[in-house]
Coordinates of N, CA and C in Angstrom, one line a residue:
M21 N 0.9 -1.4 0.0 CA 0.0 0.3 -0.3 C 1.2 1.4 0.1
K22 N 0.8 2.3 -1.1 CA 1.3 3.7 -1.1 C 1.4 4.7 0.0
K23 N 1.8 4.9 0.7 CA 1.7 6.2 1.4 C 1.7 7.4 1.1
I24 N 0.7 8.4 1.5 CA 1.0 9.1 0.7 C 1.2 10.5 2.2
Y25 N 1.8 11.7 1.3 CA 1.8 13.3 2.6 C 0.6 13.8 2.1
L26 N -0.1 14.4 3.0 CA -0.9 15.0 2.6 C -0.7 16.8 3.0
A27 N 0.5 17.5 1.9 CA 0.8 18.9 2.3 C -0.6 19.3 1.8
G28 N -0.3 21.0 2.4 CA -1.0 22.0 2.5 C -1.9 22.7 3.5
P29 N -2.3 23.5 3.6 CA -2.4 24.6 4.6 C -3.9 24.1 5.2
D30 N -4.2 22.9 5.3 CA -5.5 22.5 5.6 C -5.3 22.2 7.2
V31 N -3.9 22.6 7.5 CA -3.8 22.4 8.8 C -4.6 23.2 9.7
F32 N -4.7 24.6 9.2 CA -5.1 26.0 9.8 C -6.8 25.9 9.9
L33 N -7.2 24.8 9.3 CA -8.5 24.4 8.9 C -9.8 24.5 11.1
P34 N -10.6 25.0 11.3 CA -11.2 24.7 12.6 C -11.4 23.2 12.6
E35 N -12.1 22.9 11.9 CA -11.8 21.0 12.1 C -10.6 20.5 11.0
A36 N -9.5 20.6 11.7 CA -8.9 20.0 11.0 C -8.6 18.2 10.7
N37 N -8.7 18.4 12.2 CA -8.9 16.6 12.5 C -10.1 15.8 11.7
E38 N -11.0 16.7 12.0 CA -12.1 16.1 11.4 C -12.7 16.1 9.6
H39 N -11.4 16.9 9.0 CA -10.7 16.7 8.4 C -10.2 16.1 7.4
F40 N -9.0 16.0 7.8 CA -7.9 14.7 7.5 C -8.6 13.0 7.8
S41 N -9.4 13.5 8.4 CA -9.8 12.1 9.0 C -10.7 11.3 8.2
R42 N -11.2 12.5 6.9 CA -12.2 12.1 5.9 C -11.1 12.0 4.3
I43 N -10.5 12.4 4.5 CA -9.3 12.0 3.1 C -8.8 11.2 3.6
K44 N -8.2 10.5 4.6 CA -7.4 9.9 5.1 C -8.3 8.1 4.6
K45 N -10.1 8.4 5.2 CA -11.0 6.8 4.3 C -11.0 7.3 3.4
K46 N -11.0 7.8 2.5 CA -11.5 8.4 1.4 C -10.3 7.3 0.7
A47 N -8.6 8.1 0.9 CA -7.5 7.4 0.6 C -7.5 6.1 0.8
A48 N -7.7 5.4 1.9 CA -7.7 4.0 2.8 C -9.0 3.1 1.1
S49 N -10.0 3.7 1.3 CA -11.1 3.2 0.2 C -10.1 2.7 -1.0
L50 N -9.1 3.7 -1.6 CA -8.4 3.8 -2.7 C -7.5 2.8 -2.6
G51 N -7.3 2.5 -1.6 CA -5.8 1.5 -1.4 C -4.3 1.8 -1.3
F52 N -4.7 3.8 -0.4 CA -3.5 4.3 -0.1 C -4.1 4.3 1.7
Q53 N -2.3 4.5 2.4 CA -2.8 4.6 3.6 C -2.1 6.8 4.0
A54 N -2.5 7.3 3.9 CA -2.4 9.4 3.5 C -1.8 9.5 5.5
F55 N -1.3 10.5 5.3 CA -0.5 11.0 6.5 C -0.8 12.2 6.8
S56 N -1.2 12.9 7.8 CA -1.1 14.5 7.4 C 0.1 15.3 8.2
P57 N 0.4 16.1 8.6 CA 0.8 16.7 9.1 C 1.2 17.0 10.8
F58 N -0.1 16.3 11.0 CA -0.6 15.9 12.7 C -0.5 14.3 13.1
D59 N 0.7 13.6 12.2 CA 0.3 12.2 12.3 C 2.0 11.7 13.1
S60 N 3.0 12.7 13.3 CA 4.2 12.3 13.8 C 4.2 12.0 14.8
E61 N 5.0 10.7 15.0 CA 5.5 9.8 15.5 C 5.7 10.0 17.3
K62 N 6.2 11.1 17.3 CA 6.7 11.8 18.5 C 6.0 13.0 19.1
K63 N 5.3 13.2 19.8 CA 4.8 14.1 20.3 C 5.1 14.7 21.3
P64 N 6.1 16.0 21.1 CA 6.6 16.4 22.3 C 5.9 16.9 23.8
E65 N 6.5 16.7 25.2 CA 5.6 17.3 25.9 C 6.2 18.6 26.3
N66 N 5.7 19.7 26.9 CA 6.2 20.9 27.2 C 7.3 21.9 26.6
V67 N 7.2 21.8 25.2 CA 7.5 22.3 23.6 C 7.0 23.1 23.6
T68 N 7.4 24.3 23.2 CA 6.2 25.4 23.1 C 7.1 26.5 22.1
G69 N 6.5 27.3 21.9 CA 7.4 28.4 20.9 C 8.2 28.1 19.9
I70 N 9.6 28.4 19.2 CA 10.1 28.3 18.5 C 10.3 27.0 18.3
D71 N 10.5 26.1 19.4 CA 11.4 24.7 20.0 C 9.8 23.9 19.1
L72 N 9.0 24.1 19.5 CA 7.7 23.3 19.0 C 7.6 23.7 17.0
A73 N 7.9 24.8 17.0 CA 8.1 24.9 15.4 C 9.5 24.2 14.6
R74 N 10.4 24.0 15.2 CA 11.6 23.3 15.2 C 11.2 21.6 15.0
H75 N 10.2 21.6 15.8 CA 10.1 20.1 15.9 C 8.8 19.7 14.7
I76 N 8.1 20.5 14.6 CA 7.3 20.5 13.4 C 7.9 20.3 12.2
F77 N 8.3 21.4 12.3 CA 9.3 21.0 11.0 C 10.3 19.8 10.9
E78 N 11.2 19.1 11.5 CA 11.2 18.1 11.6 C 10.7 16.9 11.3
E79 N 9.2 16.7 12.2 CA 8.7 15.7 11.7 C 7.7 15.5 10.3
N80 N 7.5 17.0 10.3 CA 6.6 16.6 8.6 C 7.9 16.2 7.2
L81 N 9.4 16.7 7.9 CA 10.4 16.4 6.8 C 10.5 14.5 6.3
K82 N 10.2 14.3 7.8 CA 10.7 12.8 8.5 C 9.5 12.3 7.7
L83 N 7.9 12.8 7.9 CA 7.0 12.1 6.6 C 6.8 12.6 5.8
I84 N 7.1 13.2 5.1 CA 7.4 13.0 3.5 C 8.7 12.2 3.1
H85 N 9.7 12.1 3.8 CA 10.4 11.7 3.3 C 10.3 9.8 3.3
D86 N 9.4 9.4 4.8 CA 8.7 8.2 4.5 C 7.2 7.7 3.3
C87 N 6.8 8.7 3.2 CA 6.2 8.2 1.9 C 6.6 8.3 0.5
D88 N 5.6 7.9 0.1 CA 5.7 7.5 -1.8 C 5.4 8.4 -2.1
L89 N 4.1 8.8 -2.0 CA 3.8 10.3 -2.9 C 3.4 11.9 -1.6
V90 N 2.7 12.3 -3.0 CA 2.5 13.8 -2.3 C 1.6 13.8 -2.6
L91 N 0.0 14.5 -1.9 CA -1.2 15.3 -2.4 C -0.8 16.7 -1.1
A92 N -1.0 17.9 -2.5 CA -0.7 18.9 -1.8 C -2.0 19.6 -2.6
N93 N -2.6 20.0 -1.3 CA -3.9 21.6 -1.8 C -2.9 22.7 -2.0
C94 N -3.3 23.0 -3.2 CA -2.5 24.0 -4.0 C -3.3 25.8 -4.0
N95 N -4.4 25.4 -3.4 CA -5.5 26.6 -3.4 C -4.5 27.4 -2.9
A96 N -4.9 28.7 -3.4 CA -4.4 29.9 -2.4 C -4.9 30.1 -1.4
F97 N -3.6 30.3 -0.3 CA -4.2 30.3 1.2 C -3.8 31.9 1.5
R98 N -4.4 32.2 1.9 CA -4.0 34.0 3.0 C -3.1 35.0 1.9
G99 N -4.5 35.2 0.5 CA -3.5 35.9 -0.3 C -3.7 34.6 -1.6
A100 N -2.6 35.0 -2.7 CA -3.2 34.8 -4.3 C -2.6 33.7 -3.9
L101 N -1.4 33.0 -3.6 CA -0.8 32.4 -4.3 C -0.6 30.7 -3.1
V102 N 0.1 29.6 -3.9 CA -0.1 28.2 -2.7 C 0.7 28.6 -1.3
D103 N 0.0 28.5 -0.2 CA 1.0 28.4 1.0 C 2.2 27.7 1.3
D104 N 3.1 28.8 1.7 CA 4.4 29.0 1.5 C 4.9 27.9 2.1
G105 N 4.4 27.0 3.2 CA 5.0 25.4 3.8 C 4.7 24.9 2.6
T106 N 3.7 25.1 1.9 CA 3.2 23.9 1.1 C 3.7 23.6 -0.1
S107 N 4.2 25.5 -0.5 CA 5.5 25.3 -1.4 C 6.7 24.6 -0.7
F108 N 7.7 25.1 -0.2 CA 8.8 24.0 0.7 C 8.2 23.0 0.3
E109 N 7.7 22.0 0.7 CA 6.9 20.7 1.3 C 7.5 20.0 -0.6
L110 N 6.6 21.2 -1.5 CA 6.7 20.6 -2.4 C 7.8 20.6 -3.0
G111 N 9.0 21.6 -3.0 CA 10.1 21.4 -3.3 C 10.9 20.1 -2.6
Y112 N 10.9 20.4 -1.0 CA 11.6 19.0 -1.0 C 11.2 17.7 -1.3
A113 N 9.8 17.5 -1.8 CA 9.4 15.9 -2.2 C 9.8 15.9 -3.9
A114 N 10.0 17.2 -4.3 CA 10.7 17.0 -5.6 C 12.2 16.6 -5.3
A115 N 12.9 17.1 -4.8 CA 14.1 17.3 -4.5 C 14.9 15.5 -3.9
L116 N 13.5 15.3 -3.6 CA 13.6 13.5 -2.6 C 13.3 12.2 -4.0
G117 N 12.6 13.1 -5.4 CA 12.4 12.1 -5.8 C 11.1 11.3 -5.8
K118 N 9.9 12.2 -5.3 CA 9.1 12.0 -4.5 C 8.3 12.1 -6.0
R119 N 7.0 11.6 -6.3 CA 6.2 11.7 -7.0 C 4.5 13.1 -6.2
I120 N 4.6 13.7 -6.9 CA 3.6 14.9 -6.5 C 2.3 15.2 -7.3
Y121 N 1.1 15.3 -6.3 CA -0.2 15.4 -7.3 C -0.9 16.9 -6.7
G122 N -0.9 17.6 -7.0 CA -1.8 18.6 -6.4 C -3.1 19.3 -7.1
Y123 N -4.1 19.5 -6.3 CA -5.2 19.9 -6.8 C -5.2 21.5 -7.2
I124 N -6.3 22.2 -7.2 CA -6.7 23.5 -7.4 C -8.1 23.6 -7.8
Q125 N -8.8 24.0 -7.3 CA -10.3 24.0 -7.6 C -10.5 25.0 -8.7
R126 N -9.8 25.8 -9.2 CA -10.4 25.7 -10.7 C -8.9 26.1 -11.7
R127 N -8.5 25.9 -12.3 CA -7.3 25.5 -13.2 C -7.7 26.8 -14.4
C128 N -6.8 28.2 -13.8 CA -7.1 29.0 -15.2 C -6.1 29.7 -15.0
P129 N -5.5 30.8 -15.7 CA -3.5 31.8 -15.7 C -3.8 32.5 -14.4
L130 N -2.8 32.5 -13.8 CA -2.5 32.4 -12.8 C -2.3 34.3 -12.3
P131 N -2.4 35.3 -13.4 CA -2.6 36.3 -13.4 C -4.2 36.6 -13.4
D132 N -5.1 35.8 -13.3 CA -6.4 35.9 -13.4 C -6.8 34.8 -12.1
I133 N -6.1 34.5 -11.1 CA -6.5 33.9 -9.7 C -5.8 35.2 -9.4
V134 N -4.4 35.4 -9.8 CA -3.9 36.6 -8.7 C -5.2 37.9 -8.4
A135 N -5.6 38.1 -9.8 CA -6.2 39.4 -10.1 C -7.7 39.0 -8.9
G136 N -8.2 38.2 -9.0 CA -9.4 37.4 -8.5 C -9.3 38.0 -6.4
R137 N -7.9 37.8 -6.3 CA -7.8 38.0 -5.0 C -6.9 38.6 -4.2
I138 N -6.3 39.7 -4.9 CA -5.6 41.3 -4.5 C -5.9 42.4 -5.1
P139 N -5.5 43.2 -5.0 CA -5.9 44.9 -5.2 C -4.9 45.0 -6.4
L140 N -5.1 44.9 -7.9 CA -4.3 45.7 -8.9 C -4.2 46.6 -9.2
K141 N -3.7 47.7 -9.9 CA -3.6 48.3 -10.3 C -3.0 48.5 -12.1
D142 N -3.1 49.7 -13.0 CA -2.5 49.4 -14.3 C -1.2 49.6 -13.8
H143 N -0.1 49.1 -15.2 CA 0.8 49.8 -14.8 C 1.4 50.3 -16.1
P144 N 2.3 50.9 -17.0 CA 2.3 51.2 -18.2 C 3.3 49.9 -19.1
S145 N 3.7 48.6 -18.3 CA 3.9 47.8 -18.9 C 3.1 46.8 -19.8
G146 N 1.5 47.2 -19.1 CA 0.7 46.6 -19.7 C 0.4 45.4 -18.7
Y147 N 1.0 45.0 -17.8 CA 1.3 44.2 -16.7 C 0.4 44.9 -15.6
P148 N -0.6 44.5 -14.6 CA -0.6 44.6 -13.6 C -0.1 45.1 -12.5
M149 N -0.3 45.1 -11.7 CA 0.7 45.7 -10.1 C 0.1 45.7 -9.0
D150 N 0.6 44.5 -8.5 CA 0.4 44.4 -7.0 C 0.1 45.8 -5.7
E151 N 0.0 46.1 -5.1 CA -0.1 47.3 -4.3 C 1.3 47.1 -3.5
D152 N 2.5 46.0 -3.7 CA 3.9 46.1 -3.5 C 4.9 46.4 -4.1
G153 N 3.9 46.7 -5.7 CA 4.8 47.2 -6.7 C 5.5 46.2 -7.4
F154 N 5.2 45.2 -7.5 CA 5.6 43.9 -7.9 C 4.5 43.8 -9.3
L155 N 5.3 43.3 -10.9 CA 4.0 43.3 -11.8 C 4.2 41.2 -12.2
V156 N 2.9 41.1 -11.6 CA 1.6 40.3 -12.1 C 2.1 39.9 -13.6
N157 N 3.2 39.4 -13.9 CA 3.6 39.0 -15.7 C 3.9 37.8 -15.5
E158 N 3.7 36.8 -14.6 CA 4.2 35.7 -14.5 C 2.7 34.8 -15.6
D159 N 2.4 34.6 -16.7 CA 1.5 34.8 -18.2 C 2.2 33.6 -18.9
F160 N 2.2 32.5 -18.6 CA 2.9 31.7 -19.2 C 1.7 30.4 -19.5
G161 N 0.6 30.6 -18.6 CA -0.5 30.2 -18.8 C -0.7 28.6 -17.6
N162 N 0.2 28.9 -16.8 CA 0.2 28.2 -15.6 C -1.2 28.6 -14.4
S163 N -1.6 27.7 -13.5 CA -2.7 28.2 -12.5 C -1.8 28.3 -11.6
I164 N -0.6 27.4 -11.4 CA 0.1 28.2 -9.7 C 1.8 28.2 -10.4
N165 N 2.6 29.2 -9.0 CA 4.0 29.5 -9.7 C 4.4 28.1 -10.4
L166 N 5.2 28.7 -11.4 CA 5.4 27.6 -12.5 C 6.6 26.8 -11.8
M167 N 7.5 27.5 -10.9 CA 8.5 26.6 -10.2 C 7.4 25.4 -9.8
L168 N 6.5 25.5 -8.9 CA 5.7 24.2 -8.0 C 4.7 23.3 -9.7
E169 N 4.4 24.2 -10.2 CA 3.7 23.1 -11.3 C 4.2 22.9 -12.2
Y170 N 5.5 22.8 -12.3 CA 6.7 22.0 -13.5 C 7.4 21.1 -12.1
S171 N 7.5 21.2 -11.1 CA 7.9 20.0 -9.9 C 7.0 19.2 -10.3
I172 N 5.4 19.7 -10.1 CA 4.6 18.4 -10.4 C 4.7 17.6 -11.3
E173 N 4.6 18.1 -12.1 CA 5.2 17.6 -13.8 C 6.0 16.6 -14.1
K174 N 7.2 17.5 -13.6 CA 8.5 16.5 -13.8 C 8.7 15.7 -12.2
S175 N 7.7 15.5 -11.5 CA 8.1 14.3 -10.7 C 7.4 13.1 -11.2
G176 N 6.3 13.4 -12.0 CA 5.5 12.6 -12.9 C 3.9 12.4 -12.8
G177 N 3.7 13.5 -11.8 CA 2.5 13.0 -11.1 C 1.5 14.3 -12.0
A178 N 0.8 15.1 -11.6 CA -0.7 16.0 -12.0 C -1.0 16.9 -11.3
L179 N -1.1 17.9 -12.1 CA -1.8 18.8 -11.0 C -3.2 19.1 -11.6
I180 N -4.4 18.6 -10.7 CA -5.7 18.1 -10.8 C -6.5 19.4 -10.5
E181 N -7.6 19.6 -11.2 CA -8.6 20.6 -11.1 C -10.2 19.8 -9.9
G182 N -10.4 20.4 -9.5 CA -10.9 19.7 -8.3 C -10.8 19.7 -6.5
D183 N -11.8 18.9 -5.7 CA -10.8 18.9 -4.7 C -10.2 18.1 -4.4
E184 N -9.9 17.3 -2.5 CA -9.0 16.7 -2.6 C -9.6 15.3 -3.0
S185 N -11.3 14.8 -2.6 CA -11.6 13.9 -3.6 C -11.4 13.3 -4.7
L186 N -11.7 14.1 -5.7 CA -11.3 14.4 -6.9 C -10.1 13.9 -7.1
A187 N -8.8 14.5 -6.6 CA -7.5 14.5 -6.5 C -7.3 12.5 -6.3
L188 N -7.9 12.5 -5.1 CA -7.6 11.1 -4.6 C -7.9 10.1 -5.8
Q189 N -9.1 10.1 -6.5 CA -9.8 9.6 -7.1 C -9.0 9.6 -8.8
E190 N -8.1 11.0 -8.9 CA -7.8 10.4 -10.5 C -6.1 10.0 -9.8
M191 N -5.5 10.5 -8.6 CA -4.4 9.8 -8.4 C -4.4 8.8 -8.4
A192 N -5.4 7.8 -7.8 CA -5.1 6.6 -7.9 C -5.4 5.9 -9.5
R193 N -6.4 6.6 -10.4 CA -6.1 6.0 -11.7 C -5.1 6.1 -12.5
L194 N -4.4 7.3 -11.9 CA -2.9 7.4 -12.8 C -2.6 6.6 -12.0
E195 N -2.3 6.3 -10.8 CA -1.4 5.0 -10.2 C -1.3 3.6 -10.6
I196 N -2.9 3.2 -10.6 CA -3.3 2.1 -10.8 C -2.5 1.8 -12.7
T197 N -3.4 3.1 -13.6 CA -2.9 2.5 -14.9 C -1.7 2.7 -15.2
G198 N 0.0 3.1 -14.5 CA 0.9 3.5 -14.5 C 0.9 4.2 -15.3
N199 N 0.2 5.5 -15.1 CA 0.2 6.7 -16.5 C 0.4 8.1 -15.8
P200 N 1.0 7.7 -14.7 CA 1.2 9.3 -13.7 C 1.5 10.2 -14.2
G201 N 0.9 11.3 -14.6 CA 1.6 12.7 -15.5 C 0.8 12.7 -16.8
K202 N 0.0 11.8 -16.9 CA -0.9 11.8 -18.2 C -2.7 12.4 -18.0
S203 N -2.5 13.2 -17.0 CA -4.0 13.3 -16.9 C -4.4 14.0 -17.5
G204 N -5.2 14.2 -18.2 CA -5.8 15.2 -19.3 C -6.3 16.4 -18.8
D205 N -6.1 17.0 -16.9 CA -5.8 17.8 -16.4 C -4.8 19.0 -16.3
T206 N -3.4 18.2 -17.2 CA -2.3 18.9 -16.8 C -1.8 19.5 -18.1

């Protein structure tokens, strides 16, 4: 049974444990064993602050290392783009040679996603500019940052349009057929 690490900002949901429980049940029904960032084997006692943050970091790295696949929630989080921690986890998984699957509610060009989530203003270049003075010019057709989207593709996985349930179904189909990365959604 292949092991899946569940990456994403889902840990910040008010009902995160219930959310992960549903995903794990769905994964098990498809022949996978899923692990959330909460599934660390070492539960620290009396550890707080920066020491707890360091512990979480180390334990999540171990979980990613021990899993065969990564399923990442690539929806925008606290802004217009993929969660920072999820982005790191994707890069780490790619460096380890793990196959990565991501999911996003709606696939459309990244500038459209950004325009729908943060204030932009016109710029003489023809590209919109954000409030911090950066152009929104990553206009290549990708739905998430190109380094993330093509890390997923290069890993042999796929970026899937839909929620985690649909992503798990598509991951199972691709893994069973032996055609990872051949999703019609990539």
